[in-house]
Every structure is written in C-alpha cells, then in structure tokens.
XYZ file of C-alpha atoms in Angstrom:
584
model
C -10.263 -140.026 44.327
C -8.328 -137.473 42.261
C -9.841 -134.097 41.320
C -13.138 -134.640 39.458
C -13.528 -133.486 35.844
C -14.828 -129.913 36.013
C -18.384 -129.264 35.260
C -20.198 -126.045 34.174
C -23.024 -124.814 36.309
C -24.304 -125.633 38.745
C -21.521 -125.210 41.277
C -20.136 -128.233 43.342
C -22.528 -129.637 45.834
C -25.492 -128.689 43.803
C -27.658 -130.523 41.322
C -29.276 -129.358 38.192
C -33.039 -129.238 38.123
C -34.546 -132.348 36.496
C -35.771 -131.861 32.995
C -39.334 -132.866 32.405
C -39.654 -136.799 32.371
C -35.771 -137.028 33.169
C -34.949 -139.825 35.642
C -34.620 -138.925 39.225
C -33.287 -140.952 42.167
C -36.822 -141.848 43.308
C -37.676 -143.117 39.782
C -34.671 -145.148 39.649
C -35.159 -146.825 42.941
C -38.939 -147.132 42.381
C -38.131 -149.056 39.062
C -36.615 -151.942 40.948
C -33.415 -151.115 42.566
C -35.131 -149.842 45.750
C -35.486 -153.524 46.909
C -31.738 -153.917 46.861
C -30.721 -150.778 48.731
C -31.766 -149.143 52.055
C -31.896 -145.226 52.088
C -29.996 -143.821 54.986
C -30.010 -140.214 54.053
C -31.518 -138.148 51.004
C -30.892 -134.508 51.734
C -32.213 -133.324 48.317
C -35.327 -135.671 48.334
C -36.296 -138.280 45.811
C -36.499 -135.686 43.052
C -32.684 -135.487 42.593
C -31.822 -135.816 38.946
C -29.822 -138.896 37.970
C -27.770 -138.968 34.794
C -25.875 -142.186 34.929
C -24.561 -144.959 37.239
C -20.731 -145.281 37.919
C -18.245 -146.994 40.157
C -16.374 -145.102 42.768
C -12.612 -145.313 42.177
C -10.249 -143.399 44.344
C -7.447 -143.403 41.735
C -9.282 -142.242 38.722
C -10.465 -138.785 37.421
C -14.173 -138.993 36.459
C -17.170 -136.923 35.863
C -19.617 -137.982 38.639
C -22.133 -135.110 38.658
C -25.628 -136.376 39.105
C -24.435 -140.078 39.056
C -25.134 -142.883 41.452
C -21.794 -143.945 42.563
C -21.330 -147.554 43.719
C -18.331 -148.002 46.213
C -17.615 -151.624 45.658
C -15.962 -153.064 48.880
C -16.641 -150.022 51.104
C -18.433 -150.967 54.333
C -20.863 -148.406 56.048
C -19.279 -149.437 59.323
C -15.591 -148.912 58.288
C -13.477 -145.805 59.114
C -13.052 -144.963 55.406
C -16.699 -144.712 54.472
C -17.059 -141.049 55.564
C -14.153 -139.926 53.355
C -15.534 -141.777 50.379
C -19.016 -139.972 50.853
C -17.209 -136.655 51.208
C -15.284 -137.415 47.903
C -18.582 -138.326 46.184
C -20.180 -135.175 47.257
C -17.232 -132.987 46.115
C -17.576 -134.775 42.709
C -21.340 -133.774 42.615
C -22.638 -137.339 42.893
C -26.329 -137.735 43.312
C -25.970 -140.783 45.593
C -23.270 -143.105 47.028
C -23.930 -146.803 47.676
C -21.886 -148.722 50.138
C -22.070 -152.088 51.569
C -24.496 -152.589 54.603
C -22.280 -153.696 57.538
C -23.647 -155.895 60.537
C -22.814 -153.151 62.838
C -24.808 -150.580 60.911
C -23.209 -147.282 59.591
C -20.468 -145.667 61.540
C -21.401 -142.568 63.528
C -18.831 -140.559 61.585
C -20.441 -141.391 58.252
C -23.935 -140.556 59.682
C -22.434 -137.138 60.645
C -21.085 -136.518 57.149
C -24.345 -137.690 55.560
C -26.116 -134.966 57.536
C -24.139 -131.990 55.972
C -23.431 -133.211 52.315
C -26.063 -132.885 49.518
C -25.269 -136.463 48.118
C -27.734 -139.245 49.371
C -26.345 -142.177 51.214
C -27.633 -145.652 50.350
C -26.498 -149.140 51.625
C -26.530 -152.346 49.652
C -28.461 -155.201 51.076
C -26.399 -158.328 51.783
C -28.315 -160.654 49.315
C -27.374 -158.682 46.260
C -24.006 -158.847 44.407
C -22.554 -155.576 43.287
C -22.829 -156.482 39.569
C -26.573 -157.229 40.011
C -27.049 -153.934 41.886
C -25.405 -151.983 39.063
C -27.640 -153.839 36.604
C -30.715 -152.982 38.543
C -29.763 -149.309 38.810
C -28.962 -149.139 34.998
C -32.335 -150.801 34.157
C -34.199 -148.336 36.461
C -32.338 -145.462 34.708
C -33.161 -146.724 31.298
C -36.779 -147.211 32.226
C -37.248 -143.837 33.802
C -35.730 -141.826 30.859
C -32.487 -140.419 29.832
C -30.225 -140.779 26.806
C -31.350 -143.604 24.616
C -34.318 -144.552 26.662
C -37.330 -145.689 24.529
C -40.653 -144.015 24.639
C -43.045 -146.860 23.784
C -44.794 -148.842 26.619
C -43.427 -146.859 29.265
C -46.601 -147.145 31.139
C -45.982 -150.939 31.640
C -44.441 -151.722 35.010
C -40.815 -152.749 34.821
C -40.604 -156.451 34.473
C -44.241 -157.129 33.604
C -43.398 -159.176 30.420
C -46.823 -160.434 29.606
C -48.178 -156.854 29.561
C -45.326 -155.903 27.516
C -45.966 -158.737 24.924
C -49.527 -157.449 24.547
C -48.470 -153.808 23.927
C -45.919 -154.878 21.367
C -48.440 -157.139 19.616
C -50.552 -153.939 19.302
C -47.725 -151.790 18.174
C -46.387 -154.398 15.498
C -49.594 -155.799 14.459
C -48.839 -159.458 15.018
C -48.562 -162.171 17.749
C -45.681 -161.635 19.931
C -43.319 -164.050 21.983
C -40.557 -162.857 24.034
C -37.760 -165.359 24.632
C -34.484 -165.588 26.642
C -31.167 -166.312 24.875
C -31.867 -170.131 25.265
C -35.165 -169.879 23.236
C -37.193 -170.336 26.491
C -40.555 -168.493 26.407
C -40.746 -165.648 28.917
C -43.991 -164.027 27.777
C -46.379 -164.112 24.991
C -49.343 -161.981 23.758
C -52.917 -162.846 23.076
C -53.679 -164.186 19.607
C -56.689 -162.696 17.897
C -57.060 -165.577 15.319
C -55.725 -168.502 17.162
C -52.059 -169.637 17.337
C -50.427 -171.400 14.476
C -49.056 -174.718 15.090
C -45.441 -173.765 15.666
C -46.489 -171.014 18.055
C -48.796 -173.287 19.944
C -46.090 -175.900 20.468
C -43.740 -173.224 21.598
C -46.130 -171.793 24.126
C -47.182 -175.176 25.462
C -43.597 -176.467 25.843
C -42.314 -173.101 27.237
C -39.601 -173.163 24.593
C -38.881 -173.494 21.010
C -39.125 -177.188 19.825
C -35.612 -178.685 19.402
C -36.414 -179.698 15.768
C -37.176 -175.979 15.007
C -33.952 -174.761 16.612
C -32.035 -177.334 14.519
C -33.683 -175.778 11.340
C -32.945 -172.261 12.401
C -29.374 -173.173 13.265
C -28.784 -175.069 10.004
C -30.173 -172.317 7.876
C -28.070 -169.566 9.655
C -31.091 -167.709 10.822
C -30.113 -167.782 14.471
C -26.486 -166.678 13.786
C -27.896 -163.678 11.912
C -30.341 -162.897 14.553
C -27.595 -162.814 17.364
C -25.086 -160.959 15.301
C -27.194 -158.035 13.873
C -28.974 -155.042 15.536
C -31.724 -155.093 12.956
C -34.966 -157.019 12.436
C -34.624 -160.477 10.780
C -37.555 -161.658 8.422
C -38.437 -165.447 7.887
C -40.912 -165.921 5.063
C -44.125 -167.775 5.470
C -43.639 -171.551 5.041
C -46.164 -174.117 4.121
C -47.731 -174.564 7.612
C -46.431 -171.375 9.325
C -47.033 -167.620 8.726
C -44.096 -165.288 8.195
C -42.251 -164.017 11.213
C -40.085 -161.112 12.223
C -37.547 -161.395 14.975
C -35.054 -158.940 16.651
C -32.483 -159.473 19.413
C -32.750 -157.417 22.619
C -29.404 -156.248 23.822
C -27.887 -154.209 26.667
C -24.859 -152.994 25.150
C -23.036 -155.923 23.630
C -24.804 -158.382 25.772
C -27.859 -160.345 24.199
C -30.708 -160.398 26.813
C -33.336 -162.236 24.684
C -35.298 -161.853 21.538
C -38.772 -160.747 20.440
C -40.623 -162.727 17.867
C -43.707 -161.744 15.858
C -45.837 -163.987 13.696
C -48.561 -162.748 11.427
C -51.712 -163.180 13.084
C -54.548 -163.652 10.381
C -53.247 -160.991 8.182
C -49.701 -160.125 6.618
C -47.464 -157.869 8.702
C -47.756 -154.268 7.839
C -45.089 -152.051 6.350
C -44.508 -150.365 9.767
C -43.819 -153.609 11.582
C -40.115 -153.511 11.257
C -39.764 -150.097 12.640
C -42.134 -150.817 15.463
C -40.064 -153.924 16.460
C -36.880 -152.032 16.335
C -38.506 -149.584 18.996
C -39.908 -152.528 20.869
C -36.367 -154.032 21.256
C -35.080 -150.786 22.786
C -38.053 -150.598 25.064
C -37.663 -154.263 26.195
C -34.040 -154.013 27.061
C -34.546 -152.632 30.631
C -37.440 -155.027 31.170
C -35.614 -158.113 30.308
C -32.593 -156.942 32.252
C -34.807 -156.402 35.358
C -36.405 -159.667 34.849
C -33.087 -161.605 34.595
C -31.579 -159.896 37.670
C -34.647 -160.346 39.811
C -34.780 -164.056 38.832
C -31.087 -164.343 39.729
C -31.203 -162.331 42.824
C -34.258 -163.888 44.160
C -32.192 -167.169 44.858
C -29.096 -165.125 45.762
C -31.253 -163.213 48.344
C -32.547 -166.432 49.908
C -29.061 -167.900 50.018
C -27.692 -164.885 51.768
C -30.504 -164.883 54.224
C -29.913 -168.523 55.005
C -26.020 -167.801 55.448
C -26.971 -164.788 57.595
C -29.081 -166.833 60.035
C -26.390 -169.604 60.242
C -23.657 -167.100 60.835
C -25.674 -165.302 63.548
C -26.863 -162.063 61.945
C -28.256 -159.441 64.147
C -30.771 -158.449 61.652
C -32.908 -161.534 62.035
C -36.196 -159.998 61.140
C -34.945 -159.026 57.609
C -33.514 -162.584 57.009
C -36.708 -164.098 58.230
C -38.735 -161.992 55.971
C -36.806 -162.995 53.009
C -37.441 -166.609 53.655
C -41.154 -165.951 54.318
C -40.762 -166.814 58.030
C -41.284 -165.099 61.485
C -38.373 -164.465 63.620
C -40.109 -166.726 66.392
C -40.014 -169.821 64.042
C -38.507 -172.779 65.922
C -35.710 -174.473 63.712
C -32.907 -176.965 63.598
C -29.877 -177.211 61.373
C -28.618 -180.346 59.727
C -25.216 -180.929 58.219
C -24.177 -183.484 55.763
C -20.951 -184.960 54.457
C -20.540 -187.385 51.520
C -17.596 -189.546 52.308
C -16.087 -191.453 49.314
C -15.259 -195.042 49.679
C -11.840 -196.760 49.525
C -10.177 -195.920 46.356
C -12.822 -193.683 45.096
C -12.019 -190.415 43.275
C -15.628 -189.316 42.699
C -16.744 -185.918 43.398
C -19.158 -185.838 46.350
C -20.780 -182.598 44.797
C -23.364 -184.650 43.006
C -24.280 -186.578 46.172
C -24.695 -183.309 48.075
C -26.795 -181.829 45.134
C -29.111 -184.856 45.488
C -29.224 -184.383 49.274
C -30.228 -180.662 48.765
C -32.997 -181.616 46.204
C -34.150 -184.084 48.782
C -34.385 -181.450 51.451
C -36.247 -178.758 49.335
C -38.346 -180.996 47.234
C -39.958 -183.051 49.886
C -39.610 -180.532 52.723
C -40.418 -177.131 50.978
C -39.791 -175.417 54.233
C -36.185 -176.412 54.335
C -33.348 -174.304 52.977
C -30.159 -175.989 51.786
C -26.875 -174.203 51.477
C -23.526 -175.831 50.208
C -20.460 -174.784 51.809
C -17.376 -176.466 50.276
C -17.873 -180.252 50.966
C -20.560 -179.753 53.537
C -24.264 -179.259 53.046
C -26.128 -177.191 55.677
C -29.954 -177.453 55.834
C -31.948 -174.924 57.910
C -35.063 -176.750 58.718
C -37.967 -174.474 60.154
C -40.403 -176.429 62.490
C -43.910 -176.036 63.462
C -44.411 -173.311 66.012
C -46.703 -173.039 69.066
C -49.615 -171.936 67.001
C -49.512 -175.376 65.056
C -49.469 -177.413 68.227
C -51.642 -175.308 70.714
C -52.612 -178.303 72.712
C -49.081 -179.795 73.052
C -46.716 -178.752 75.984
C -43.303 -177.449 75.210
C -41.358 -180.822 75.814
C -43.965 -182.446 73.522
C -43.309 -179.992 70.799
C -39.655 -180.416 71.174
C -39.947 -184.170 70.827
C -41.983 -183.895 67.743
C -39.642 -181.373 66.293
C -36.726 -183.398 67.070
C -38.282 -186.458 65.506
C -39.062 -184.441 62.295
C -35.334 -183.303 62.015
C -34.063 -186.786 62.768
C -36.448 -188.100 59.928
C -35.125 -185.564 57.509
C -31.514 -186.659 58.523
C -32.466 -190.127 57.468
C -33.864 -188.951 54.126
C -30.737 -186.976 53.357
C -28.483 -189.931 54.405
C -30.545 -191.960 51.914
C -30.001 -189.527 48.942
C -26.241 -189.457 49.514
C -26.038 -193.192 49.743
C -27.951 -193.617 46.577
C -25.318 -191.654 44.966
C -22.552 -194.126 46.031
C -21.178 -192.297 49.076
C -21.226 -192.948 52.719
C -23.345 -190.200 54.334
C -22.469 -188.551 57.689
C -25.401 -186.555 58.936
C -25.292 -184.462 62.084
C -28.635 -183.065 63.494
C -28.355 -179.937 65.593
C -30.740 -179.318 68.525
C -33.999 -177.782 68.081
C -34.107 -174.114 68.839
C -37.047 -171.844 69.844
C -36.467 -169.007 67.180
C -34.412 -168.241 64.159
C -32.046 -166.088 66.180
C -30.862 -169.332 67.778
C -30.297 -171.172 64.359
C -26.504 -170.303 64.795
C -26.370 -172.385 67.917
C -27.990 -175.344 66.152
C -25.592 -174.889 63.380
C -22.448 -174.773 65.518
C -23.736 -177.951 67.388
C -24.318 -179.741 64.139
C -20.734 -178.731 62.941
C -19.284 -180.006 66.142
C -21.273 -183.413 65.749
C -19.980 -183.597 62.226
C -16.492 -183.154 63.227
C -16.744 -186.129 65.631
C -18.221 -188.196 62.811
C -15.622 -187.202 60.280
C -12.848 -188.121 62.649
C -14.543 -191.567 63.428
C -15.333 -192.174 59.828
C -12.520 -190.927 57.591
C -12.496 -191.004 53.900
C -11.171 -194.135 52.177
C -12.704 -196.651 54.540
C -14.517 -199.647 53.199
C -17.623 -199.044 55.426
C -20.667 -197.920 53.548
C -22.984 -197.677 56.435
C -25.009 -194.209 56.984
C -24.445 -192.415 60.241
C -27.029 -190.008 61.507
C -26.211 -188.565 64.889
C -27.432 -185.909 67.443
C -25.616 -184.208 70.209
C -26.802 -186.856 72.733
C -25.505 -189.797 70.487
C -21.810 -188.522 70.841
C -21.976 -186.646 73.965
C -18.732 -187.645 75.648
C -16.845 -187.160 72.366
C -18.466 -183.858 71.848
C -17.599 -182.657 75.327
C -13.995 -183.726 74.843
C -13.936 -181.862 71.511
C -15.044 -178.615 73.281
C -12.443 -179.062 75.888
C -9.775 -179.444 73.244
C -11.149 -176.458 71.383
C -10.949 -174.288 74.538
C -7.510 -175.396 75.825
C -5.951 -175.125 72.379
C -6.109 -171.244 72.782
C -4.270 -171.338 76.060
C -0.916 -169.876 76.579
C 1.460 -171.483 77.334
C 0.414 -174.262 74.971
C -0.426 -177.622 76.587
C 0.947 -179.460 73.771
C 4.622 -178.603 74.148
C 5.930 -182.181 74.343
C 3.434 -183.239 71.835
C 4.656 -180.729 69.376
C 8.160 -182.173 69.813
C 6.904 -185.642 69.479
C 5.133 -184.874 66.196
C 8.178 -183.064 64.878
C 10.247 -186.094 65.656
C 7.865 -188.407 63.776
C 8.090 -186.270 60.796
C 11.975 -186.041 60.762
C 12.567 -189.773 61.529
C 9.434 -191.203 59.826
C 8.346 -192.888 62.928
C 4.812 -193.195 64.558
C 5.448 -192.625 68.302
C 2.519 -190.241 68.441
C 0.330 -192.898 67.240
C 1.701 -195.338 69.657
C 1.009 -192.760 72.479
C -2.574 -192.100 71.445
C -3.461 -195.794 71.216
C -1.840 -196.386 74.621
C -3.845 -193.551 76.148
C -7.117 -194.699 74.454
C -6.484 -198.275 76.174
C -5.982 -196.710 79.616
C -2.376 -197.980 79.756
C -3.122 -201.623 79.125
C -0.190 -202.855 77.253
C -1.693 -206.200 75.904
C -4.627 -204.548 74.563
C -2.603 -201.647 72.948
C -0.267 -204.236 71.370
C -3.013 -206.093 69.959
C -4.586 -202.934 68.512
C -1.243 -201.805 66.891
C -0.400 -205.376 65.795
C 2.848 -205.439 67.537
C 4.533 -207.395 70.301
C 4.050 -206.228 73.901
C 7.781 -205.931 74.302
C 8.019 -203.762 71.265
C 5.267 -201.572 72.630
C 7.136 -201.318 76.037
C 10.426 -200.248 74.213
C 8.454 -197.432 72.303
C 6.980 -196.178 75.666
C 10.486 -196.023 77.142
C 11.606 -193.975 74.114
C 8.729 -191.520 74.893
C 10.031 -191.101 78.328
C 13.632 -190.861 77.278
C 13.242 -188.406 74.361
C 10.386 -186.229 75.539
C 10.256 -186.558 79.345
C 6.742 -188.054 79.262
C 6.061 -189.620 82.757
C 3.005 -191.647 81.689
C 2.492 -192.736 85.362
C 1.524 -189.309 86.136
C -2.137 -188.538 85.486
C -1.601 -184.856 84.830
C 1.052 -185.855 82.035
C -1.359 -188.221 80.658
C -4.150 -185.653 80.450
C -2.164 -183.014 78.907
C -0.750 -185.499 76.260
C -4.096 -186.691 75.415
C -5.327 -183.049 74.910
C -2.319 -182.202 72.936
C -2.838 -185.080 70.584
C -6.363 -184.248 69.987
C -5.653 -180.639 69.481
C -3.173 -181.622 66.810
C -5.987 -183.782 65.206
C -4.572 -187.120 66.010
C -7.065 -189.655 67.105
C -6.101 -193.094 68.335
C -6.676 -195.926 65.845
C -9.795 -197.833 66.501
C -10.552 -201.483 66.305
C -13.006 -202.652 63.620
C -16.516 -202.033 64.710
C -15.652 -199.573 67.336
C -15.805 -196.420 65.097
C -19.449 -196.131 65.063
C -19.357 -195.190 68.880
C -22.912 -194.339 70.069
C -23.987 -192.832 66.722
C -26.983 -194.415 65.215
C -26.448 -196.367 62.038
C -29.176 -196.295 59.232
C -28.908 -199.635 57.434
C -30.149 -200.309 54.023
C-alpha cells in the first residue's frame, strides 16, 4: 500500500471523537454485520467512529481514516496479515477485516494487533466478501453518516413489517414493500380494509400477472425503475390512487414502496414523505436481501466445512441447528447418462437434492460438480435411550440406506442411471469427513464398474460392505501410487506404446490378470482367438520385460494398471459386483 492521502488532525494512529449520533464500529456491527465477523481485537473500544467502508489495496493511495477496510484474500493465518494490519493502522483505519483461517490468527498478527489502534476482525467462512461489504455499508447507512435518513431509525434493521407500518403513518396511506420482481416483502395494516387489488397482491404474495402486464404496457414500470422520484397512478374504476417509488443503493434497484389511498385521498405531503421513506428503506432492503442470501450461503459453507473436516465443528453445527455430538452419515450421488445421451445430469441431481431436503428436513444437500453429497444427521442416543449402541447403528444405517434408495428413484425418474454411495454411520459431526471420504471411495468403485454411455439403466445403491474387496484394492492403489520409485514403470511404458502405436496391449494385460492367467477365458472375454492372445502376451514379455509367470510382477503390473485408471473389461452382468441393485 502506498503512502496514504494526508489528513488533517488527528495525527496518524488516532481517531477523531465521534459526533453525536454518528456511526461507530459498535453500531455498524450491531446493525447486522456483527454476525458475519469475529472481533479479535478492538483497542479503541466499540465507540471508535466509522466514516466509510473501503477495500484494502496495496497498490493504491487512498484516504482510509476512520474506515473499515476489507482485505479481500488476506488470511489471518498468513505471514502477510501482520503487515497488512500495520499498513491499515498507519492509514488511520478504524478496523481491518481479514479472512478467518482454519488455523486461526498467526501469532505475529496477534502481536501487532496488541500495539496498533486499528481493530482486527475476521470474516466468517459462510459469507462472501461482496456480501460482507454490503452488510457493513447497510450498517453504516442505518447508524448515521452522510446521506443517512432520519425517519424510522427506531425500527430494527431488517424489520420490514414494522417499517411498512411506520411508512403508512408518515405517508397517510396503505403501504406495500416489494422486491424488484414485484414480490411482497411486507405490508402495513389497513385502516379501512384493503382494496381488491391490494388484497390480491397480499394474498398471492406478489402483484398479479395481469396487473404487471398492464403496468408494463402503459410504461409505468419503466418510469418507476428509471426515475428517482415518486410516480403517481391516478384512481381507476375499482382501485384508489397510488404512489410508488423505487428504493436504490447507488445505481442498484433494491425494490419499491407502494402507497394506496386508504379511505381518503393522499395528502399534499405524501410525495415528500415517500421520498424520505425510500432513503430510509434502502439499508433495510439491502440488509434483508443480504441476510436472505447469506442464510443459504452460510448453511452451504457449514456443510462443506463439516465434509472437509473443519476444526471448528461447534460453529458449523450451530449454523445447521445441530449439536456437535449428532450422529451422521454422508451419501454421494452420481447421475450417469445412458448410451448416446447428451443430457445434463444437473436436473437429476437437483431433483435428488429436493428429495433429500423436502422429505428429510434434517438432511443437507450440497452439489459439487457432477456429484451430489448429502449430510444426513441421524437420531442420537437421547432419541433411543432403550436401544443399545449396535441397535442404534443398525437403525441409523437402515435410515441412510432408505434415503439412498429414494435419491436413486429421483435420479432414475429424470432419465439417468443413479449410482448412490452410502457412507458409514458416524457417532458425531467431527467424523462426518470420514463418512464422506468412505462414500467418495465407494462412488469411485461404482463409477468404474458402471461407466457413462452404457445401456444399463439399473440403479445401484452400495455401502462399504457391498464393495469391500474393490474398496480395499482401491485404497492399496491410492497408497502405492505415491511411492517412489513408482511401481508402474513397465506399465507406463506399456501405456505410452499403446498411444504411439494405437494398440491395446494394456487392455489385454488387464483382462489376463483379471482372469488369473486363464488363456481360454481371457480370449473369450476379449473376443479373440487363444493363439492371438498368446502372441500378445509374448509381445508384452519381449517389449517390456514382463515375466507374467512371476507373482510379484503380476502384482505390480495389476497395481500399476489400476493406478493408471485402467480396469479390466467385464463380461455382461458381472459389472454389478456385490453392489445392491434397486429395480423398478
């Protein structure tokens, strides 16, 4: 960060005394952003004045005095965080926000935080940077400062029903607050009964389509969204007159406020009162939108943290409304397209996610590329006090398996073949990562046995026990693939030869090993004459020095082929292995 823009008094490292009713760090955080950050250090106390919110940029000169600086991409556990805090303090920042790392703040950062006047905050993992900036700015606008509106400041930030009632008193009519899609967010009480249009809008929670068509055709909506002023719609045959104004945060439209005459014509001061209401409503609508959006983001981040093995299990569990000692299991789902199908499996996985959350409210579904992971909390000991541990495990495993069948049905109903892996039941949420890893391994086995493009449409639901041998082999392959020297030296040469000469000697070797060296059985599987197979085996020996009579050579060759992702071809009907098939 270059030298900050010079400021008059106070001197660097000091903060000006807050003016009466001016926003402070405490008021900004209390207005909503406090849920998105964790306070690490506040040397000046919560009364430190805040004049704005800015982004930390090491390559720019800026005036940061009494601002909350957001350091996008800076982790509290990184070696650079301490220097960023020092630079922010030299610029006179009121506070610095950095990302909360899994390892916690670095000791050097904590040492700096103890000697600088700038507060140190860390961003919660469930909130995005843009959302955090929005929450901070909403809190700043609500708490006072340049352009902040005075009316209705006693209404808690985000309490839109209370705000609508206050606006109705100020404007002298019946108020409806809507989002940009004309959905009703809040409405005021009506003194003389709602007119038919207002009643339809409130009951349907959105403006009727026919009404939107009228407003669009007449140009009313275009005028509303393009002007900062109040727009008037005269009384109609069945409906009283209305005033409307767009609510904005800068150039962005957050929604609108509508006022209908309620038993008497709107007064002369209604327009000015509605203009003031729009300014007052801006931080409320911004806060409402961000809270609605970050609520789902927060839950997704909490589920991801548990599946990745977060050390902060208590925080993630609280976000999901669970206790850390909640037993759980993880299910993983793939939607495999049929032969010749180019359909997107996204819709099938979406239906499976809806199945998991709609019919099992305790479940949390998370899409990850072409895979859907479902964290399934299960009844704990308090729900089964008279059942022993093994009995609880059997009941929980059956519940997880049953959900696996339901998810398979949802995917199959969308026209895809479902592969569902059920991870083992674990005793607490800190072990969800183990169940997730097991489910992913089982899914790898199923994916290899049931590749895309096949004609088979049967659903497969499997647990670890169903594919135990293949799973153990997969774990061995994963373990030996990291050894040095690599065990797949000859196999690597073999694969390179196949690519260069457009042959399939590696496939021949995989089939031969899979059939335990049985030449007739391997030849039948490959659809070649036994003598052709014998010729290929001699080529393997001559070209790559593979002595297939030696058991160690066979073992290493098999591991090398598996590590390269090459599985032997399987006869029809053999691909299912021991996995359970869920028939229509």
